Structures are given as structure tokens and as C-alpha cells.
Coordinates of C-alpha atoms (C1' of nucleotides) in Angstrom, one line a residue:
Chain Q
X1 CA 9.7 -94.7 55.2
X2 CA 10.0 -93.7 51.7
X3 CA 13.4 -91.4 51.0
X4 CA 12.4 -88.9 48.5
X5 CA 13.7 -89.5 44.7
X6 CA 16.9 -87.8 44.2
X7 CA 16.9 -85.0 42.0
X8 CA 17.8 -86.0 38.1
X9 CA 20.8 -84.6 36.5
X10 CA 19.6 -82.7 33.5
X11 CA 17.2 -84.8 31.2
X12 CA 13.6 -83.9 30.4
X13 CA 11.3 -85.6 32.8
X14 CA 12.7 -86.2 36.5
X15 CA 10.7 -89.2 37.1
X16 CA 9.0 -91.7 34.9
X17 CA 9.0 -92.3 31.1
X18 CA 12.7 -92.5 29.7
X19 CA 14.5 -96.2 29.9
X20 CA 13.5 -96.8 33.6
X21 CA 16.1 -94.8 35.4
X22 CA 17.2 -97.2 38.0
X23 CA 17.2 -96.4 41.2
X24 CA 20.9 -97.3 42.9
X25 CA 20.7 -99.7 45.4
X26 CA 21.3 -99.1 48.8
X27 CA 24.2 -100.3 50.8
X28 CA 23.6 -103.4 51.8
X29 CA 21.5 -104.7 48.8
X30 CA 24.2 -105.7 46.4
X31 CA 22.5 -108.2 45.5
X32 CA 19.5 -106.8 44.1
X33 CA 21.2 -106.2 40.6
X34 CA 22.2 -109.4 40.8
X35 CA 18.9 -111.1 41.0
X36 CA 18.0 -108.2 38.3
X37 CA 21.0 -109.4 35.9
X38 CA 20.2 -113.4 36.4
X39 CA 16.2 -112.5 35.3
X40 CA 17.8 -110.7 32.0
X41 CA 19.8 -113.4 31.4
X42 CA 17.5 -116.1 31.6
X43 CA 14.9 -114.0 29.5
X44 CA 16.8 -113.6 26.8
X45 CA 18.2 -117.2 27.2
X46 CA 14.2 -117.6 26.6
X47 CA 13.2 -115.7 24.0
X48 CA 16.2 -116.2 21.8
X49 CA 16.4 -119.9 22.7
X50 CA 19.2 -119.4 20.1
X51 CA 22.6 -120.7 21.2
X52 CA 24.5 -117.9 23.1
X53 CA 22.8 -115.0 21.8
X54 CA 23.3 -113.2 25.1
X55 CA 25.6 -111.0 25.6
X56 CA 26.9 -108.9 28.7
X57 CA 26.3 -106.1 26.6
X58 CA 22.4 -107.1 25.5
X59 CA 21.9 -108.0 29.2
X60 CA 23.0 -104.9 31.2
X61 CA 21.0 -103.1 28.4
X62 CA 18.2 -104.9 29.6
X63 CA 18.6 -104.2 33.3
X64 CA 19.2 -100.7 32.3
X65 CA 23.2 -100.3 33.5
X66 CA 26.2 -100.6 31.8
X67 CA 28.1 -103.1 31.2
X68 CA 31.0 -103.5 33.4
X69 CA 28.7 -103.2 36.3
X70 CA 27.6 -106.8 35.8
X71 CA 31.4 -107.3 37.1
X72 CA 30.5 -106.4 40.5
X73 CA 28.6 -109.3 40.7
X74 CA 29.8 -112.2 38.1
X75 CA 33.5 -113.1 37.8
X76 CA 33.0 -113.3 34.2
X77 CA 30.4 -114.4 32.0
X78 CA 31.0 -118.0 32.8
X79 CA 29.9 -117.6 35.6
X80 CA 26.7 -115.7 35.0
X81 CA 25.3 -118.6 32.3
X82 CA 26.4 -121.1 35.2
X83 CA 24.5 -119.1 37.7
X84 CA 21.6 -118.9 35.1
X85 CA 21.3 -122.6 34.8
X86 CA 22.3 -123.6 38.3
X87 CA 18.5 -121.4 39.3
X88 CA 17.0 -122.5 36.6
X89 CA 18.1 -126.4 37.6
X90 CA 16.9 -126.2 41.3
X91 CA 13.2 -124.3 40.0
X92 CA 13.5 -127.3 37.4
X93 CA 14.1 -130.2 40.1
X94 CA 11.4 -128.4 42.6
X95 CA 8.8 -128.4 39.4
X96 CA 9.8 -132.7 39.0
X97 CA 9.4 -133.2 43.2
X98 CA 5.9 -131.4 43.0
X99 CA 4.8 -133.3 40.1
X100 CA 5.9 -136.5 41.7
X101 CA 4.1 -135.9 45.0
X102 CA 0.7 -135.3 43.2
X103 CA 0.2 -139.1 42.4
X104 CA 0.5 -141.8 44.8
X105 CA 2.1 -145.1 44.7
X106 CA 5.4 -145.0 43.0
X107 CA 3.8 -145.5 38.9
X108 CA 2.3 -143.0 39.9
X109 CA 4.8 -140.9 41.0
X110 CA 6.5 -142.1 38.4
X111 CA 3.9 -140.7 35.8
X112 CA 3.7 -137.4 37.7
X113 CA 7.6 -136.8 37.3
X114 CA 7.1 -137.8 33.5
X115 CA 4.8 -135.1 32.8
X116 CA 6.2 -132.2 35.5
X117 CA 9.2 -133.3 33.4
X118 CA 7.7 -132.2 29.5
X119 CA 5.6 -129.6 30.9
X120 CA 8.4 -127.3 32.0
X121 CA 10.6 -128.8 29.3
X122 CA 8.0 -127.0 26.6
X123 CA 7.4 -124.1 29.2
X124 CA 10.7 -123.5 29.3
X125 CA 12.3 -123.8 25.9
X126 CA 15.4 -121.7 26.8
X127 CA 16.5 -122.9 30.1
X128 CA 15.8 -126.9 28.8
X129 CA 17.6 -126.1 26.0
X130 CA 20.9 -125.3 27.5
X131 CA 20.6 -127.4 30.4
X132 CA 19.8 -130.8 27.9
X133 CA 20.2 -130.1 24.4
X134 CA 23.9 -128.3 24.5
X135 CA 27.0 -129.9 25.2
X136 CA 29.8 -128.5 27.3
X137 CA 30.9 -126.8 30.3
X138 CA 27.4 -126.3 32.1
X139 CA 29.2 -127.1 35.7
X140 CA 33.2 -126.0 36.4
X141 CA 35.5 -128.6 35.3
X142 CA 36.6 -129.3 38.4
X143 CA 33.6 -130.5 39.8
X144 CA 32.7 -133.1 37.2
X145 CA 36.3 -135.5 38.5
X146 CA 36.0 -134.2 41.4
X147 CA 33.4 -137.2 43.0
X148 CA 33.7 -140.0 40.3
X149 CA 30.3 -140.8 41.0
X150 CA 28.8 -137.2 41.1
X151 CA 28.2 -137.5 37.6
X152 CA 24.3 -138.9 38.1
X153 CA 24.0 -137.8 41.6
X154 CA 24.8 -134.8 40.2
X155 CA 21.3 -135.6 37.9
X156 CA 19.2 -135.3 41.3
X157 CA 16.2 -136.1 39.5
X158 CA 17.0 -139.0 37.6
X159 CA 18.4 -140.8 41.1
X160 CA 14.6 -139.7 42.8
X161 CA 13.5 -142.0 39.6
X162 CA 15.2 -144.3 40.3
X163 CA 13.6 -144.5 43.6
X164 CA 10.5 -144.6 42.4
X165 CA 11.1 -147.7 40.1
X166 CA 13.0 -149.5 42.5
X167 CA 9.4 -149.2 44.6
X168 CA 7.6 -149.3 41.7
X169 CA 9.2 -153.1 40.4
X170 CA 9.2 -154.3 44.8
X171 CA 5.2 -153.6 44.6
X172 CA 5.1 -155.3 41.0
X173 CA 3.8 -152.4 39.1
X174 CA 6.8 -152.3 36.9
X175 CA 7.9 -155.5 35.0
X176 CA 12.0 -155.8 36.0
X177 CA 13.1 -155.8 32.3
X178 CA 16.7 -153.9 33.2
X179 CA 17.8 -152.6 36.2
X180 CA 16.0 -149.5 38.0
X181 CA 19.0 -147.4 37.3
X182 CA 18.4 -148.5 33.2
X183 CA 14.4 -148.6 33.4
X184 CA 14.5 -144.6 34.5
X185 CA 17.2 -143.7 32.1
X186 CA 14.9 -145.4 29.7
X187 CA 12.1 -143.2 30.5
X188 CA 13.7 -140.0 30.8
X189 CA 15.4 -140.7 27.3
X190 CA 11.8 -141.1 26.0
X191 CA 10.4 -138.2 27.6
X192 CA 13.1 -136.1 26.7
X193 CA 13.0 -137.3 23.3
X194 CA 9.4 -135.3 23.0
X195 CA 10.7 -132.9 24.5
X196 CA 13.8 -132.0 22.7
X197 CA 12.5 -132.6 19.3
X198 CA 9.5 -130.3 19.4
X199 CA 12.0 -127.7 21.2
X200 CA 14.1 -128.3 18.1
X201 CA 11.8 -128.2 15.3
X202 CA 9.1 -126.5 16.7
X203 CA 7.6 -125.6 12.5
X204 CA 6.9 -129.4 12.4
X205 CA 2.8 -130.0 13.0
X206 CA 3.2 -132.1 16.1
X207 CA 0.5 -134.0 17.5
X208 CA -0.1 -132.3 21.0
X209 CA 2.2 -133.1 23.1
X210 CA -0.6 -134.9 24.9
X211 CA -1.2 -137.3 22.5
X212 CA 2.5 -138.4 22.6
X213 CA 2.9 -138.9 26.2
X214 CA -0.5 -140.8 26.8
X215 CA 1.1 -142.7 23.4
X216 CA 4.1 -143.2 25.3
X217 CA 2.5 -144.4 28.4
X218 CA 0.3 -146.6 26.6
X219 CA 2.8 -148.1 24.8
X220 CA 5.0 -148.7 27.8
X221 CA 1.7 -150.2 29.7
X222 CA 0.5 -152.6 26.7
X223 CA 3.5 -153.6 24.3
X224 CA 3.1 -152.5 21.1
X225 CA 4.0 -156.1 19.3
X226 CA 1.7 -158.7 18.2
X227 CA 3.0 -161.9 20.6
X228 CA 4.3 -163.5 17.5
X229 CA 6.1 -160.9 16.3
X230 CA 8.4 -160.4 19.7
X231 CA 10.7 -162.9 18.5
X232 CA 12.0 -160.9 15.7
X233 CA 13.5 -158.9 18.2
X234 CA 15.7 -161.2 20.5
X235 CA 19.2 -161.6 18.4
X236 CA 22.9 -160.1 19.7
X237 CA 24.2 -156.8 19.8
X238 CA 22.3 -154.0 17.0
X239 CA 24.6 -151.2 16.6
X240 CA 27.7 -152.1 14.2
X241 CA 30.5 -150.1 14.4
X242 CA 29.6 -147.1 16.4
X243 CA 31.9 -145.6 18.6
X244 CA 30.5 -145.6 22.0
X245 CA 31.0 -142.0 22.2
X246 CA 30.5 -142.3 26.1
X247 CA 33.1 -140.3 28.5
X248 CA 34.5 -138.8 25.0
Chain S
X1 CA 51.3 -134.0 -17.9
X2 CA 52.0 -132.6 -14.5
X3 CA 53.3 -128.8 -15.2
X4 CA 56.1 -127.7 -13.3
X5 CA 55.2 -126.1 -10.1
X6 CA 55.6 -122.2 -10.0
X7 CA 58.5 -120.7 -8.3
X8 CA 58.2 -120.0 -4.8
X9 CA 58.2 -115.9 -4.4
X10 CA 60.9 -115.7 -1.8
X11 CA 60.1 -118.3 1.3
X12 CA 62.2 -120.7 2.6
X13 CA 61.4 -124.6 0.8
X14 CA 60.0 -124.2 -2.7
X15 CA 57.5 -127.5 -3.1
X16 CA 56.9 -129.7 0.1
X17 CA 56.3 -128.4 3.6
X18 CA 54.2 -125.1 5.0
X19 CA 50.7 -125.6 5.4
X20 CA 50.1 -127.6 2.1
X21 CA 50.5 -124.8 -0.5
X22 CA 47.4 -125.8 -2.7
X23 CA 47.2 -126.2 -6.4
X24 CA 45.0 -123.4 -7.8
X25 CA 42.2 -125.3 -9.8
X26 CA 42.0 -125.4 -13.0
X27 CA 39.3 -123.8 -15.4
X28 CA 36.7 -126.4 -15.3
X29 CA 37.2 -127.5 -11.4
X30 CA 35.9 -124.7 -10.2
X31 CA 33.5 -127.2 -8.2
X32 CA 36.5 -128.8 -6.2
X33 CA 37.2 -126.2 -4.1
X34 CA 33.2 -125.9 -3.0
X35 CA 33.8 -129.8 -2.2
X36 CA 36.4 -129.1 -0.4
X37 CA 35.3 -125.8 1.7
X38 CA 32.1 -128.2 2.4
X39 CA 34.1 -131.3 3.6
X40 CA 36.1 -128.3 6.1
X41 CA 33.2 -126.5 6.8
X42 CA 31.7 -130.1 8.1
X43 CA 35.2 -131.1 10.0
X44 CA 34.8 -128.1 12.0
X45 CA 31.2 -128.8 12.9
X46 CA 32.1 -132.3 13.8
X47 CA 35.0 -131.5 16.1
X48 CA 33.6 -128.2 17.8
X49 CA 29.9 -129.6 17.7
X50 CA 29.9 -126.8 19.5
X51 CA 27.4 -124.6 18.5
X52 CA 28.4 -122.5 15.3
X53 CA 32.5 -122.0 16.0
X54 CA 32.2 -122.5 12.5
X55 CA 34.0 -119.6 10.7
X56 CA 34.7 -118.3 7.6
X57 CA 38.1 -117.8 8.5
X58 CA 38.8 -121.1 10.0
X59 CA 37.2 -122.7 6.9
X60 CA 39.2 -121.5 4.5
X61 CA 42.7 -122.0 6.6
X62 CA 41.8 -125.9 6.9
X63 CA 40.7 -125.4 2.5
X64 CA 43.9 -123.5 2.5
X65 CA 42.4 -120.6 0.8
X66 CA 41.7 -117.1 2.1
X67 CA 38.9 -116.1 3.5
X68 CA 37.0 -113.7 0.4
X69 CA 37.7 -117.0 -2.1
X70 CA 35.1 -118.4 0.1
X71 CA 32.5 -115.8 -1.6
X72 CA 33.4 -117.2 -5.2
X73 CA 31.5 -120.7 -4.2
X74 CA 28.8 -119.4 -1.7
X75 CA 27.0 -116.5 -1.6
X76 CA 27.2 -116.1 2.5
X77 CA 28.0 -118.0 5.6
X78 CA 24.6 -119.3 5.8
X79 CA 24.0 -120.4 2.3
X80 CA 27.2 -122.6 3.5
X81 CA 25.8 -123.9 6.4
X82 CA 22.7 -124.9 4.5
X83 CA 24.8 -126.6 2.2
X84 CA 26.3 -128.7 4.8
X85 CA 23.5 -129.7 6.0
X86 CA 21.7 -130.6 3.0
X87 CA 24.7 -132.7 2.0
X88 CA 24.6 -134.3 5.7
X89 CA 20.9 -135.1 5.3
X90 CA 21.3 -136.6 2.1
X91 CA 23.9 -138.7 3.4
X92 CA 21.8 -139.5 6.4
X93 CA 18.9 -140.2 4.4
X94 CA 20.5 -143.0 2.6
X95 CA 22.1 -144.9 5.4
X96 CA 19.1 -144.6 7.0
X97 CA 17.8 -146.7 3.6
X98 CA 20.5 -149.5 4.2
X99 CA 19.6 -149.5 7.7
X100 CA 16.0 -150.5 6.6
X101 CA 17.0 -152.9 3.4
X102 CA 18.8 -155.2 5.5
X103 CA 15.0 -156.7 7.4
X104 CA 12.5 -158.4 5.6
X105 CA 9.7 -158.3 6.4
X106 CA 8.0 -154.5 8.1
X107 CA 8.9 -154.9 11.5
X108 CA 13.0 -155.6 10.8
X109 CA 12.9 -152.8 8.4
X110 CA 11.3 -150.5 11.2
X111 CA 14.4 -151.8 13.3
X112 CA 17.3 -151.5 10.8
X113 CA 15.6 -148.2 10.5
X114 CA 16.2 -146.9 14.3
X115 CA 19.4 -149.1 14.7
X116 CA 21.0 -147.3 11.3
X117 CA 19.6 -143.8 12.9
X118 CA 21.3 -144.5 16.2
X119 CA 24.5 -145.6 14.6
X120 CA 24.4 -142.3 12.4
X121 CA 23.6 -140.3 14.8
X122 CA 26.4 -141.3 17.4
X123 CA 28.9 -141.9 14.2
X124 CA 28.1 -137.9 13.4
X125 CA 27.0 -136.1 16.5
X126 CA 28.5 -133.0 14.9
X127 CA 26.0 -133.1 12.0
X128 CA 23.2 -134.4 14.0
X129 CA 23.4 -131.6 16.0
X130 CA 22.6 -128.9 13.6
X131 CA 20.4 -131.2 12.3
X132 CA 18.1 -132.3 14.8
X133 CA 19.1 -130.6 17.9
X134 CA 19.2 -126.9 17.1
X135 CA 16.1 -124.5 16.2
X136 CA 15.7 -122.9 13.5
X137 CA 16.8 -122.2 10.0
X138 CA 18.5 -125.1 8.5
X139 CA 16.2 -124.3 5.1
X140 CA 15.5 -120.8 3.5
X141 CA 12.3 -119.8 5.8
X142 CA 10.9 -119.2 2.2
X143 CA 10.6 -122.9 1.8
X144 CA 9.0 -123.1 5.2
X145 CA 5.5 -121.8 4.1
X146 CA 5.4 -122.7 0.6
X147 CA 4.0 -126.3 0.9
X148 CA 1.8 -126.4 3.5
X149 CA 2.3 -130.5 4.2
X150 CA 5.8 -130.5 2.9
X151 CA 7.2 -130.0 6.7
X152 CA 6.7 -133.4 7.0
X153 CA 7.5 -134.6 3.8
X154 CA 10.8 -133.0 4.0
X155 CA 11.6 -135.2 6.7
X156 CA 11.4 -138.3 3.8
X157 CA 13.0 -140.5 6.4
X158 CA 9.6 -139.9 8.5
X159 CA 7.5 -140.8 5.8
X160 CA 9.5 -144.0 5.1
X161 CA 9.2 -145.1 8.8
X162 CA 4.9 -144.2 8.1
X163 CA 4.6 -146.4 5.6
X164 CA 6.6 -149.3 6.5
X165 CA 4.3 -149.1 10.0
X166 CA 1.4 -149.2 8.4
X167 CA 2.4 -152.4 6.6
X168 CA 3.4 -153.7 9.9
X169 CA -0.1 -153.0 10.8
X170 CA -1.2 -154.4 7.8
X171 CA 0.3 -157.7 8.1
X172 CA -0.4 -157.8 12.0
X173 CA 2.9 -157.3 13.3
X174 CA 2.0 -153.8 15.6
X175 CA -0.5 -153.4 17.3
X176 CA -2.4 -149.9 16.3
X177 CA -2.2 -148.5 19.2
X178 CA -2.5 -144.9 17.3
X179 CA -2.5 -144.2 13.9
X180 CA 0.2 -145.1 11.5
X181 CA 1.9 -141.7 11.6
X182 CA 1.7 -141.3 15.3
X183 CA 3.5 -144.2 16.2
X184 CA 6.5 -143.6 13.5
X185 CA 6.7 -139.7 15.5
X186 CA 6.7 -142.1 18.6
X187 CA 9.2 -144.1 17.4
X188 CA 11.5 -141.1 16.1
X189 CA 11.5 -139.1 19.5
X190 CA 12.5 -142.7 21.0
X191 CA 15.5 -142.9 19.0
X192 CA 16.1 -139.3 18.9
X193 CA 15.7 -139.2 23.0
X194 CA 18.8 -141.7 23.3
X195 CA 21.0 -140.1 20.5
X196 CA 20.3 -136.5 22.0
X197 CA 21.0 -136.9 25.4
X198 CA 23.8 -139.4 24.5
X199 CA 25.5 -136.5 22.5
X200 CA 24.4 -133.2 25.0
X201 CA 26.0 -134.9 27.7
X202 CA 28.5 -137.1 26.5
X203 CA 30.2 -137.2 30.5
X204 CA 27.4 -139.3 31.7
X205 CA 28.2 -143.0 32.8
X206 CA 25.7 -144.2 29.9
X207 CA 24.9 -147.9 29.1
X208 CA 26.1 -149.0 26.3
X209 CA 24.0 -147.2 22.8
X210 CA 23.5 -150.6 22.6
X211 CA 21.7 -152.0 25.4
X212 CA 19.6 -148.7 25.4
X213 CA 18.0 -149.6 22.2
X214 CA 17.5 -152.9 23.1
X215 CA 15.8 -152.0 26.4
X216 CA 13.6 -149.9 24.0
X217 CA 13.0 -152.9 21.6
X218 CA 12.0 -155.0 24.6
X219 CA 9.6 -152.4 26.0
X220 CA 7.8 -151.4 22.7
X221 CA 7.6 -155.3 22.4
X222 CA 6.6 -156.8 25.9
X223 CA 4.9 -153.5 27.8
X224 CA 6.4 -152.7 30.8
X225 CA 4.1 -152.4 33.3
X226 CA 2.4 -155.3 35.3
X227 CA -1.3 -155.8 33.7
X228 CA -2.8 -154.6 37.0
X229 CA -1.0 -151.4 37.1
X230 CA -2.3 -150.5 33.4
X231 CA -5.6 -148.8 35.0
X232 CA -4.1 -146.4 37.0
X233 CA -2.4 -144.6 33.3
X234 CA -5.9 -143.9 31.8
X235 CA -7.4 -140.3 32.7
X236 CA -8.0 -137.2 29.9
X237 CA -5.6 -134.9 29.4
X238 CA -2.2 -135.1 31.4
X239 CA -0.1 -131.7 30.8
X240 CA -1.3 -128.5 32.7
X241 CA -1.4 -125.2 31.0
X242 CA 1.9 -126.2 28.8
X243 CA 1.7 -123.6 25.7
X244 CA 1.5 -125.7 23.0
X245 CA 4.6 -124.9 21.9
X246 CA 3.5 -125.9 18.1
X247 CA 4.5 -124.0 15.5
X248 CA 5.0 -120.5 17.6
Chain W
dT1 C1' 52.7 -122.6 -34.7
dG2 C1' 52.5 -118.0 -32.3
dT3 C1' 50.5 -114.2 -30.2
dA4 C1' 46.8 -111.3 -28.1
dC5 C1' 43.1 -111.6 -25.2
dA6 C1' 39.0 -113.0 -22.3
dT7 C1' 38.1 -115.8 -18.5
dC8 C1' 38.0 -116.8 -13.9
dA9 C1' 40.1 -119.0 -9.4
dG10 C1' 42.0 -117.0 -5.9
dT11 C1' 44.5 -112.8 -3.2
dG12 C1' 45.4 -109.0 0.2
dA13 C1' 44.0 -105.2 2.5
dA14 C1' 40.5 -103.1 4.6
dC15 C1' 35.7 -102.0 6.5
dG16 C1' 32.5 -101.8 10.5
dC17 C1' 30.6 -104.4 14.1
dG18 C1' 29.6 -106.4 18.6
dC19 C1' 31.9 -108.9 21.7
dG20 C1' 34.1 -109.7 26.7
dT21 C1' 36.8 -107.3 29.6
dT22 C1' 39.9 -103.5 32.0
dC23 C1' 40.6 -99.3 34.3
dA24 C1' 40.5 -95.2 36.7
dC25 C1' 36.6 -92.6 38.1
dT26 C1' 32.3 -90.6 40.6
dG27 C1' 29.2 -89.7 43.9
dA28 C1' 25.6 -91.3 47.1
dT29 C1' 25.4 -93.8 51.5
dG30 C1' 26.4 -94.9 56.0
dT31 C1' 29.7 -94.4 60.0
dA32 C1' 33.2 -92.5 63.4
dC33 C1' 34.3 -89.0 66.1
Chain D
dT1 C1' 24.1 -82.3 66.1
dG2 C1' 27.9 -81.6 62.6
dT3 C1' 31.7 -82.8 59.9
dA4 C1' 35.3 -85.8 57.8
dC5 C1' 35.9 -90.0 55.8
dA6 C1' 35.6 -94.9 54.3
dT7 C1' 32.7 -97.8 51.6
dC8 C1' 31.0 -99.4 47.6
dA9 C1' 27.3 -99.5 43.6
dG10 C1' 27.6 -98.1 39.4
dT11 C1' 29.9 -95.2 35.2
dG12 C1' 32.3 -94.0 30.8
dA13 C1' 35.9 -94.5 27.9
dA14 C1' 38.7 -97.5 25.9
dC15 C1' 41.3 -102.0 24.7
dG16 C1' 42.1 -105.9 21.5
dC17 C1' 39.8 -109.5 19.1
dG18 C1' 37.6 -112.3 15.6
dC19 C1' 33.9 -112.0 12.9
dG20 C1' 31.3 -111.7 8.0
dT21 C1' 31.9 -109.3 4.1
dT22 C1' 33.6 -105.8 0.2
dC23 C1' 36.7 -104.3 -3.1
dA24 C1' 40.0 -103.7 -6.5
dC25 C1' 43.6 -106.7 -7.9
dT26 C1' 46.7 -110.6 -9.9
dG27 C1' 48.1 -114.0 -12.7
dA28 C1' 47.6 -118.7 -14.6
dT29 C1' 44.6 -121.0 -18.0
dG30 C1' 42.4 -121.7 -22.1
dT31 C1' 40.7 -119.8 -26.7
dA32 C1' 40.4 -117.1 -31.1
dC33 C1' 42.7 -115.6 -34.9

DNA sequence: TGTACATCAGTGAACGCGCGTTCACTGATGTAC
DNA sequence: TGTACATCAGTGAACGCGCGTTCACTGATGTAC
């Protein structure tokens, strides 16, 4: 049953119009603001893909409470971007599986995965942004030495492609030119390649980002060398100098 | 003739020591300082290639300068950034050139093309960064507009890549599996997919740059998939719904 | 050659701003007696 | 059923900080006479 609003202090209207007037939450739902807070967050993570532009401040504003009230729920704001991205992460790994299961056979699944993968990617500028395309502290310290091998477990969805290439190369759909585990890094380079630069220079005119990945497909399916010209390829290590800028 | 240094005001050493004490320039060299706030201004984005910790202030304590002196070289903070960025593009640019000098022949050149980017990229994550993995403006939105095709043509290294694949074509050694300026995009978010992800999350156990680009090589070049498996890639359109994401 | 003066590279103090965070508080809600 | 009280969601004022930027200035350097 419905409790009657309570009375408004002073201000014109007692009900609608005006910023929203929350409504306090009851006792036990606590975490109803927080929900509230990580939906600010992430939207203007969104809209202003740009770096850190969120702020406590622009968030609570949003929610429409002050500030230090966000402090009942988040330690500090660490720990509200890390919530942002750890939701965003699972809805993102949920979005891979279902794309996955839509094809059968492991290419296909394979294929599926690939384009779950870009179509969130470019639906979801903002969260793909800082979860792939910023460096730095997206998971506590503590946890990334914590299990040595964690680091790509950690990557649930690249170790499901790898799966699905193992299964893929055992049927002899895939050609075994590396290892699984280097095959699907492979592909989710590429397709994170489309993704990131169009995220990233979105003024450039782009084919559609259908025309890429078909590209991409086709050109993993059919080689893109004339037979003679393959040989031009096989000599020693390419990169001079580089520092390998791995586990800086 | 070296003139005799000023005396100190009342500090402790007169000449060596302290943070450098720099030589005010004189009439003419106005221009060294700018070099030098540029080459700090770069440091700092190399080190920090996190987001834009670049400051005024910490520019000018590296330069050795206060902060307003800054102001006498460029006319904001963002004029400065775009000033570092142009310089880094320039730079990049030209190795880029090398890169592609040292083939003969279309094909090597398209690979000392991708094998120079890769090197730059990982040699200067800091620069690449702003460069290639950060929206928005590195160039005066004003630019943006003004030629309608120069978005591409901006990025000269994109039209160098276009024209040395269509003499690939020409002479047999790709196959045209899309047109000319498809393929070099294809080829770009390849490269760009590696040297992103390499530099977003540099804690990943990665292969060697290395053996990733050569996995690529070998893929572009043999196909990957088994020729049985190649029916199941081709059906119409493959991303649902995705906003195109194109020039918003 | 000597002096007065214009030039201009760089200074030092200060501004207003938005930020993350703290602190003591208020007042509605539910519970114990 | 009625009252006193603990709980706890959210407030309002304030903090110190680093930021980009401004302003009037200083004082060495080069030039004109």
C-alpha cells in the first residue's frame, strides 16, 4: 500500500516539476541509491566518453543528492569507477556468451563472439572505452599478483575463445597456424582494432563497420596473398629495437 | 664569449646545483624555450600516458620556468597539446616512411609500413595514445569541416598505405578482396588492434609484438580457415542494430 | 666609445574554479517496552 | 495502543588542493644616437 507523500518543506509545488525531489529510501533499501549512483556514473561515463570527466559532484547532481551521500555507499571514488566497470564487464561478458550461442559449431561460435564483441564495443563507446582503451588501475592492485595466472582468466572471454578454437582446429575448421591461446588473441586484437579506432576517431568516414568485419572474416577465410607472393613474408624476427613493453 | 653568470640573490651555491638554474635566452632564441616546454610537455605524456596529468605547472618545473612564461610561447594549454601532437605525427609520419623504403617491391613496403608502425607505436605509447587512442580534438574543430575529404587525407600515412596496395594489386601481389582503400583501413585497424591493446593493458602475459605481427602476416597471407569451413562465413549483414557510430 | 632607451624573455602574486573528501548534523523510519 | 529511543539515509557547510590563466612587474639584451 502506497504511504502518502510527505509534506514538502516550503518550495512552490509539493509534488512534481522541480529537479525530481527524491523520495528517501526506506530502511532496508540502501541500496537503491546505489544502483541510482552506478546508472549516473556509467551515463556520463557514456556520453562524455571523455577520460574521467565524472565527477562525484556531476554524479550526485544527476541522481539528484548531494554529494557526500555517495559516501554511504562507495569508499571513495575508486571504488565507484571499479564498480562501474566491474557491471559493465559482466553485462559485457553476458552480451559475448549470447552471441556465441547463436551459431553452432565452434567457427561459428567463434563468429558469433566476434560480432557480440563490436556490436557492444560501438554500442557502448563509454564503458569499452575504459574497460580497453585506458590504461591503469581498472581492478585493485592486489588482485592483479595475487593469482599469477589470473591475469587472462581474469579476461573470461578471451579463455571461452579459446575454447572455441581449440574445437574449432580438433574439427579442422581452423588451420593450427599458432596455438589456440595465440589464434584468439589474434582475433580479438583484430576485432578490437575496428573497434577502438572508430571509438577513437569517430569524424573519420568509416566504411560500416559491416563492411570491415565481413572484410576481416573474409580475409581470415581466403588469404589475402597471391601464392607467389607468400614467400616474401617468411624471414626472422620484424620489429628492431622495440622494447617489449610487456609486464612494464 | 661566455658572460659571467649573474650573482646569486642570496641562496646558498652561486652556479652549480638546485634544480638547474636556467640561462634566460637571449633576444633571438625566443624559439628554444617553446622547443624545450614541447620536449617536457611530451616527457610528461610519455611517462604518465595517463590521460592528460599533463600540466601547466609540471611543464614548466621540468623547462625550469614558471608557469605564466608558458603563455609567452602558446596561447593556452590546448594550443600546447596540439603542438605536441603535431610534432609527434610528423615524427611518426616519417619513420613510418623508412619503415616502407626499406621493401622493394609493393608488398615489402606494405610490411616495413605496419612493422615501422608497430615499432613506433610500442617505442612511443605515450604519444600514440593521444594520437590514436583518445577521442576528440587533437586539430582545431575548425579544420574538421573545412575540407570535406581532408579527414582522410590528413591521415597521409593512410593514403600512402592506399596507394602502395593498389600497386600491390596492380602487379598481382594481393588479392582484391575489397577495394584498395578498404583493405589499407583493414590493414591499419590490424596493426592498430595489436599496438592498442598491447599499450591499454600493458599487465597482460602478451606474446612477443613480434610473433603477433607475424601471426598476422601469416594469416593475411595463407587464410586461416580450412576451405570447407569458408561457406559457413557468407550471409548479409552481420551486426544487429549497432548505431553506426560514424561521424556522431 | 658612451649613454639613453626600446625590446622582450621570464617572474611572482593572485584570481576563481571544480574537484574529492570530512564532519557534525537532521529527521524520518522502524522497534522495544 | 502509546511513547521513548536506536537506526540510518541523506544534508549542508567547509577543508585543502591543483588547476589554467591574468596581471603588473623586472631586468638583461641589443640598438640608436
Amino acid at each position: 500500500m502506497p504511504t502518502s507523500p510527505p509534506p514538502q518543506p516550503t518550495t512552490a509545488e509539493p509534488n512534481a516539476t522541480a529537479p525530481v525531489k527524491r523520495v528517501r529510501a526506506r530502511r532496508g533499501e540502501g541500496d537503491r541509491l546505489r544502483e541510482e549512483i552506478l546508472d549516473a556514473a556509467e551515463a556520463l561515463l557514456v556520453e562524455s566518453a571523455d577520460a574521467e570527466a565524472v565527477s562525484i559532484r556531476a554524479i550526485s547532481q544527476i541522481v539528484g543528492v548531494t554529494a557526500p551521500s555517495i559516501y554511504r555507499h562507495f569508499v571513495d571514488k575508486d571504488a565507484l569507477v571499479l564498480a562501474v566497470c566491474e557491471r559493465a564487464y559482466d553485462r559485457f561478458g553476458t552480451y559475448l556468451d549470447e552471441g556465441a550461442k547463436k551459431g553452432n559449431g565452434p567457427l561459428e561460435e567463434i563468429m558469433g563472439r566476434a560480432i557480440a564483441y563490436l556490436e557492444f564495443a560501438l554500442d557502448n563507446p563509454g564503458q569499452y572505452r575504459v574497460l580497453f582503451m585506458t590504461p591503469g588501475n581498472k581492478k585493485p592492485d592486489s588482485d592483479l599478483s595475487a593469482t599469477p595466472d589470473a591475469t587472462f582468466s581474469e579476461a573470461k572471454g578471451l579463455v571461452m575463445m579459446i575454447d572455441s578454437v581449440e574445437r574449432a582446429i580438433a574439427v579442422g575448421q581452423i588451420k593450427p597456424l599458432a596455438s589456440a591461446a595465440e589464434m584468439s588473441i589474434m582475433l580479438w586484437t583484430q576485432v578490437h582494432g575496428i573497434a577502438s579506432l572508430r571509438i577513437a576517431q569517430p569524424e573519420m568516414p568509416w566504411p560500416t563497420a559491416d563492411a570491415q568485419i565481413q572484410l576481416m572474416f573474409t580475409t581470415l577465410a581466403n588469404g589475402m596473398c597471391a601464392n607467389e607472393a607468400v614467400t616474401a613474408m617468411d624471414h626472422g624476427p620484424k620489429l628492431a629495437k622495440t622494447r617489449t613493453r610487456t609486464r612494464s
